Coordinates of C-alpha atoms in Angstrom, one line a residue:
M1 CA 139.5 128.6 -60.8
I2 CA 141.2 125.5 -58.9
A3 CA 139.5 122.9 -56.9
S4 CA 140.8 124.2 -53.8
Q5 CA 139.8 127.7 -54.0
W6 CA 136.5 126.0 -54.4
V7 CA 136.3 124.3 -51.6
R8 CA 137.2 127.6 -49.5
V9 CA 134.4 129.0 -51.6
A10 CA 132.1 126.5 -50.6
M11 CA 133.1 126.0 -46.4
S12 CA 132.3 130.1 -46.7
F13 CA 129.0 129.9 -48.0
S14 CA 127.9 126.6 -45.7
I15 CA 129.4 128.4 -43.1
A16 CA 127.5 132.4 -43.7
F17 CA 124.4 129.6 -44.4
A18 CA 124.0 127.5 -41.7
A19 CA 125.0 130.7 -38.9
V20 CA 122.6 133.5 -40.5
P21 CA 119.3 133.5 -38.9
A22 CA 116.9 133.7 -42.2
A23 CA 116.0 136.6 -41.6
A24 CA 119.2 138.0 -41.7
F25 CA 120.1 136.1 -45.2
D26 CA 122.9 137.6 -47.2
C27 CA 123.7 136.4 -49.9
P28 CA 127.5 135.2 -51.2
A29 CA 129.2 136.0 -53.9
A30 CA 128.4 133.4 -56.6
P31 CA 131.4 131.2 -57.9
P32 CA 133.0 132.0 -61.3
A33 CA 130.8 130.5 -63.8
V34 CA 132.6 127.0 -65.3
R35 CA 132.4 127.0 -69.3
D36 CA 134.6 124.3 -69.9
I37 CA 133.6 120.6 -67.9
K38 CA 136.7 118.2 -67.9
A39 CA 135.2 114.3 -66.3
Q40 CA 136.4 111.0 -66.9
G41 CA 134.9 107.9 -66.3
Y42 CA 135.8 105.2 -63.6
Y43 CA 134.3 101.6 -64.8
E44 CA 137.2 99.2 -65.1
D45 CA 134.7 96.7 -67.3
K46 CA 133.3 97.1 -70.3
A47 CA 129.3 96.3 -69.1
G48 CA 130.4 99.2 -66.6
S49 CA 129.5 97.4 -63.4
I50 CA 133.5 97.7 -61.8
V51 CA 134.5 100.8 -60.1
D52 CA 138.0 102.1 -60.3
E53 CA 138.3 104.0 -57.1
Q54 CA 141.2 106.2 -57.7
K55 CA 139.6 107.4 -61.4
K56 CA 136.4 107.8 -59.3
R57 CA 138.1 109.9 -57.0
E58 CA 140.1 111.6 -59.4
N59 CA 136.8 112.4 -61.3
E60 CA 135.1 113.6 -57.8
E61 CA 138.1 116.6 -57.5
M62 CA 137.6 117.2 -61.1
T63 CA 134.1 117.6 -61.2
R64 CA 133.9 119.1 -57.2
P65 CA 133.1 123.1 -59.0
L66 CA 130.0 121.7 -60.8
N67 CA 128.9 119.4 -57.8
D68 CA 129.4 122.1 -55.2
F69 CA 127.7 125.0 -57.2
L70 CA 124.8 122.7 -57.9
R71 CA 124.4 121.5 -54.5
Q72 CA 124.3 125.0 -52.8
V73 CA 122.0 126.4 -55.4
T74 CA 119.4 123.1 -54.6
N75 CA 120.3 124.1 -50.8
M76 CA 119.2 127.3 -51.0
T77 CA 116.0 126.3 -53.0
D78 CA 115.0 123.6 -50.6
S79 CA 115.6 126.4 -47.7
F80 CA 113.1 128.5 -49.2
A81 CA 110.5 126.0 -49.6
A82 CA 110.6 125.5 -45.9
E83 CA 111.4 128.9 -44.5
R84 CA 109.8 131.2 -47.5
D85 CA 112.8 133.9 -47.2
E86 CA 113.0 135.5 -50.2
A87 CA 116.2 136.7 -50.1
V88 CA 117.1 133.1 -50.2
A89 CA 115.2 132.5 -53.4
R90 CA 116.9 135.7 -54.9
C91 CA 120.1 134.7 -53.8
A92 CA 119.8 131.1 -55.5
L93 CA 118.1 132.8 -59.1
D94 CA 121.3 135.8 -59.0
W95 CA 123.9 132.5 -58.7
M96 CA 122.1 131.1 -61.5
A97 CA 122.1 134.3 -63.2
G98 CA 125.6 134.7 -63.0
W99 CA 126.8 131.8 -64.6
A100 CA 124.2 132.0 -67.2
Q101 CA 126.0 135.8 -67.9
G102 CA 129.4 134.1 -67.6
G103 CA 128.4 131.2 -70.5
A104 CA 128.3 128.4 -67.8
L105 CA 127.9 124.9 -69.5
L106 CA 128.5 126.6 -73.0
G107 CA 132.6 126.0 -73.3
K108 CA 134.6 122.7 -74.1
M109 CA 133.8 119.0 -73.1
V110 CA 137.1 117.6 -72.5
R111 CA 137.8 114.4 -73.4
V112 CA 139.3 111.9 -71.0
N113 CA 138.5 108.7 -71.7
N114 CA 134.4 109.0 -72.1
D115 CA 132.2 110.8 -72.9
Q116 CA 132.0 111.8 -68.7
S117 CA 131.8 115.4 -69.6
Y118 CA 128.9 115.5 -71.0
Y119 CA 127.7 113.4 -69.1
M120 CA 128.0 115.9 -66.4
R121 CA 126.6 118.9 -68.2
K122 CA 123.4 117.1 -68.5
W123 CA 123.0 116.4 -64.9
T124 CA 123.9 119.7 -64.1
H125 CA 121.9 121.5 -66.3
G126 CA 119.0 119.1 -65.3
G127 CA 119.1 119.8 -61.6
L128 CA 120.2 124.0 -62.1
A129 CA 116.8 123.9 -64.8
I130 CA 114.4 122.1 -62.1
T131 CA 115.9 124.7 -59.7
Y132 CA 114.9 127.3 -61.6
L133 CA 111.8 125.6 -62.4
R134 CA 110.7 125.4 -58.4
L135 CA 111.4 128.9 -57.8
S136 CA 110.5 130.5 -61.7
E137 CA 107.3 133.1 -60.0
H138 CA 109.9 134.5 -57.8
A139 CA 112.5 135.7 -60.8
T140 CA 112.6 139.3 -61.6
P141 CA 111.9 140.6 -65.6
E142 CA 116.2 140.7 -65.5
Q143 CA 117.1 137.0 -64.1
R144 CA 114.5 136.4 -66.3
A145 CA 115.8 137.7 -69.0
Q146 CA 119.2 136.1 -68.4
I147 CA 118.4 132.3 -67.1
E148 CA 116.1 131.4 -69.7
P149 CA 118.1 131.5 -73.0
W150 CA 121.1 130.2 -71.4
L151 CA 119.0 127.2 -69.7
K152 CA 117.6 126.5 -73.2
R153 CA 120.9 127.3 -74.9
V154 CA 122.6 124.8 -73.2
A155 CA 119.8 121.9 -73.3
L156 CA 119.9 122.5 -77.2
A157 CA 123.8 121.6 -76.6
D158 CA 122.6 118.6 -74.4
L159 CA 120.5 117.3 -77.1
A160 CA 123.0 118.1 -79.9
F161 CA 125.1 115.0 -78.3
F162 CA 122.7 112.7 -79.2
D163 CA 122.7 113.6 -82.7
D164 CA 125.2 111.3 -83.4
P165 CA 123.6 107.8 -83.7
K166 CA 126.3 105.8 -82.0
K167 CA 125.4 107.1 -79.0
S168 CA 123.3 104.6 -76.7
R169 CA 119.9 105.8 -75.9
N170 CA 120.0 104.6 -72.5
N171 CA 119.5 106.0 -69.1
H172 CA 122.0 108.8 -70.0
Y173 CA 119.1 109.8 -72.9
Y174 CA 116.4 110.2 -70.1
W175 CA 118.6 112.0 -68.0
T176 CA 119.0 114.9 -70.8
G177 CA 115.6 115.1 -71.3
V178 CA 115.0 116.2 -67.8
G179 CA 117.3 119.0 -68.2
V180 CA 115.1 119.3 -71.5
M181 CA 111.7 119.5 -70.0
A182 CA 112.2 121.1 -67.3
T183 CA 113.6 123.8 -69.3
A184 CA 110.3 123.6 -71.7
V185 CA 108.2 124.1 -68.8
A186 CA 109.5 126.9 -67.4
T187 CA 110.1 129.0 -70.4
G188 CA 107.6 127.4 -72.6
D189 CA 109.3 126.7 -75.6
K190 CA 107.0 124.5 -77.2
G191 CA 110.1 123.0 -79.4
L192 CA 112.1 122.0 -76.5
L193 CA 108.7 119.9 -75.1
R194 CA 108.5 118.3 -78.2
A195 CA 112.0 117.1 -78.0
A196 CA 111.8 116.2 -74.0
A197 CA 108.1 114.1 -75.4
D198 CA 110.5 112.0 -77.4
I199 CA 112.8 111.4 -75.0
Y200 CA 110.2 110.3 -72.3
Q201 CA 108.2 108.2 -74.7
A202 CA 111.7 106.7 -76.4
G203 CA 112.3 105.7 -72.7
V204 CA 109.2 104.2 -71.5
N205 CA 108.9 102.0 -75.2
D206 CA 112.4 100.6 -74.1
I207 CA 110.5 98.6 -71.2
Q208 CA 109.5 95.8 -71.8
D209 CA 106.9 93.4 -70.5
D210 CA 108.6 92.4 -67.8
G211 CA 109.4 95.7 -66.9
S212 CA 113.0 95.2 -67.7
L213 CA 115.4 98.0 -69.4
P214 CA 117.9 96.1 -72.0
M215 CA 120.3 98.2 -72.0
E216 CA 120.3 98.8 -68.2
M217 CA 120.3 94.7 -68.1
R218 CA 123.5 94.6 -69.7
R219 CA 124.7 96.4 -66.4
A220 CA 125.7 93.3 -65.0
Q221 CA 126.1 93.5 -61.6
K222 CA 124.7 96.5 -61.0
A223 CA 121.6 95.9 -63.5
L224 CA 119.0 97.0 -60.7
H225 CA 121.0 100.4 -60.1
Y226 CA 120.5 101.2 -63.3
H227 CA 117.2 100.0 -63.8
N228 CA 115.9 102.0 -60.6
F229 CA 118.9 105.3 -62.2
A230 CA 116.4 104.8 -65.1
L231 CA 113.2 105.0 -63.7
D232 CA 114.2 107.8 -61.5
P233 CA 114.2 110.8 -64.8
L234 CA 111.1 109.2 -66.8
V235 CA 109.2 109.4 -63.2
I236 CA 110.5 113.4 -63.2
M237 CA 109.8 114.4 -66.5
A238 CA 105.8 112.7 -66.1
E239 CA 105.7 114.9 -62.9
M240 CA 106.6 118.3 -64.4
A241 CA 104.3 117.0 -67.5
R242 CA 102.0 117.5 -64.8
V243 CA 102.9 121.0 -64.2
N244 CA 101.9 121.7 -67.5
G245 CA 98.1 119.9 -67.5
M246 CA 99.8 116.4 -69.2
D247 CA 99.1 112.9 -67.8
W248 CA 102.6 111.1 -69.2
Y249 CA 102.3 108.5 -67.2
A250 CA 99.3 107.1 -69.3
Y251 CA 101.4 106.6 -72.2
Q252 CA 101.4 103.2 -73.7
E253 CA 99.0 102.4 -71.0
H254 CA 100.7 103.2 -68.5
R255 CA 103.9 101.0 -69.3
I256 CA 106.1 102.8 -66.3
D257 CA 104.3 101.0 -64.1
R258 CA 105.9 98.0 -65.2
L259 CA 109.5 99.3 -64.7
A260 CA 108.4 100.7 -61.5
D261 CA 107.0 97.7 -60.2
R262 CA 110.3 95.9 -61.5
V263 CA 112.7 98.2 -59.6
A264 CA 110.3 98.3 -55.9
D265 CA 110.4 94.6 -56.0
G266 CA 114.2 93.6 -56.9
F267 CA 114.8 96.2 -54.0
R268 CA 112.7 93.7 -52.1
D269 CA 114.3 90.5 -53.7
S270 CA 117.3 91.0 -56.3
A271 CA 116.9 87.3 -57.3
W272 CA 115.4 87.9 -60.5
F273 CA 117.9 90.6 -61.3
T274 CA 120.6 88.2 -60.3
Q275 CA 119.1 85.6 -62.2
Q276 CA 118.9 88.0 -65.1
A277 CA 122.0 89.7 -65.7
G278 CA 123.9 85.9 -64.6
V279 CA 125.2 87.8 -61.5
A280 CA 124.6 88.7 -57.6
Q281 CA 123.4 92.1 -57.6
E282 CA 125.6 94.7 -56.0
E283 CA 122.9 97.1 -55.1
K284 CA 119.9 95.6 -53.0
K285 CA 118.6 98.9 -51.0
P286 CA 116.8 102.3 -52.4
G287 CA 119.5 105.1 -52.1
V288 CA 119.4 108.5 -53.2
D289 CA 118.3 107.7 -57.2
S290 CA 115.4 106.9 -55.3
G291 CA 113.4 109.6 -55.4
W292 CA 111.3 108.8 -57.8
V293 CA 109.0 106.7 -55.0
E294 CA 108.1 110.1 -53.6
F295 CA 106.2 110.7 -56.8
Y296 CA 105.5 107.8 -58.3
R297 CA 103.4 106.3 -54.9
L298 CA 100.9 109.6 -55.0
R299 CA 99.6 108.2 -58.7
A300 CA 100.8 104.5 -58.6
P301 CA 97.8 102.4 -58.4
H302 CA 98.8 99.9 -56.2
P303 CA 101.0 102.7 -54.2
E304 CA 101.6 100.1 -50.7
R305 CA 103.8 98.4 -53.2
F306 CA 106.3 101.1 -52.5
D307 CA 106.4 102.0 -49.3
D308 CA 109.6 99.9 -48.0
V309 CA 111.1 102.2 -51.1
H310 CA 109.6 105.7 -49.5
K311 CA 111.0 104.6 -46.0
A312 CA 114.0 104.5 -47.5
G313 CA 114.0 108.5 -47.5
P314 CA 114.6 111.2 -47.5
F315 CA 115.9 111.5 -50.7
V316 CA 117.6 114.5 -51.8
D317 CA 119.7 114.7 -54.8
S318 CA 120.9 118.1 -56.8
R319 CA 120.3 116.7 -59.9
A320 CA 117.2 116.1 -59.8
G321 CA 116.7 119.6 -58.0
G322 CA 117.6 119.2 -54.2
N323 CA 114.8 117.5 -51.9
M324 CA 112.0 115.1 -54.0
T325 CA 110.9 114.3 -50.6
A326 CA 109.4 118.0 -50.0
M327 CA 108.9 118.4 -53.6
A328 CA 106.5 115.8 -53.7
Q329 CA 104.4 117.0 -50.9
Q330 CA 105.3 120.9 -51.8
G331 CA 104.7 121.2 -55.8
I332 CA 107.6 121.5 -57.5
V333 CA 106.8 124.6 -58.6
L334 CA 106.9 127.2 -55.1
P335 CA 103.8 129.3 -55.9
R336 CA 104.0 133.5 -54.9

């Protein structure tokens, strides 16, 4: 399906979803599954800090079908969490089951100028896997039989990308862990759980004594941004571990606290990042990728340190499963 057709599908869904009362919700047909992914990078410089706006717009058009689908499914799940209309939950699960049947995300990853197509797959998989985890107690046996094997296949494909030792295990590796962990918790797959634990531990082991991440510090004017962006998946994984009764925050003597403190302090005053990166920081305020704070401040030894970041919410990010502010209050898994 071409992007213009996807726009019409998305608009019709949005209109129907907004206009129909929850009690009379009529589930629209799911868009066709996207098997092949074509995306392109849009940074001009080697550090990945200067955006080529034209390439970014082109990439947004290329990936619109994926982003639209993920946003609509997470919106349905957020609506269900608020209104508890089972018809909405069934619709979101049916959409995912349809994509599972169509082998979505399992086709060709088209390389344009970098690995962006692989990045898009893992972000989409992560958001959908968290969505399924949130709705898992409402899935029918038929939906489970369709969705769970598919999520596992995509998780394994995401992990296989990092079989190449030349691939940088930076924030992209951590974000891969989000989908792997959500799939593991939702399906009870012990092998995927071990893989997710390895990713989480690698991420926390990357944290220096001063709270920095060396690979993200190389991002020049976006160093603060990418420290924040790398912290997000680590906290999300730790929260999903809590669903399984595990305390991943405690790993390496709560070393994740050092990164969280550094990011929160950076948003208050980015001078330290400017000094370390050697260039003034472009992003100085919390954004959509700062939803980690909604969970982390509930676990932090000094939660008041994160008040300013929290006040920038609510945080809604489809790659993280939707409304993170609400999830932190309601719990990730929505009970029957």
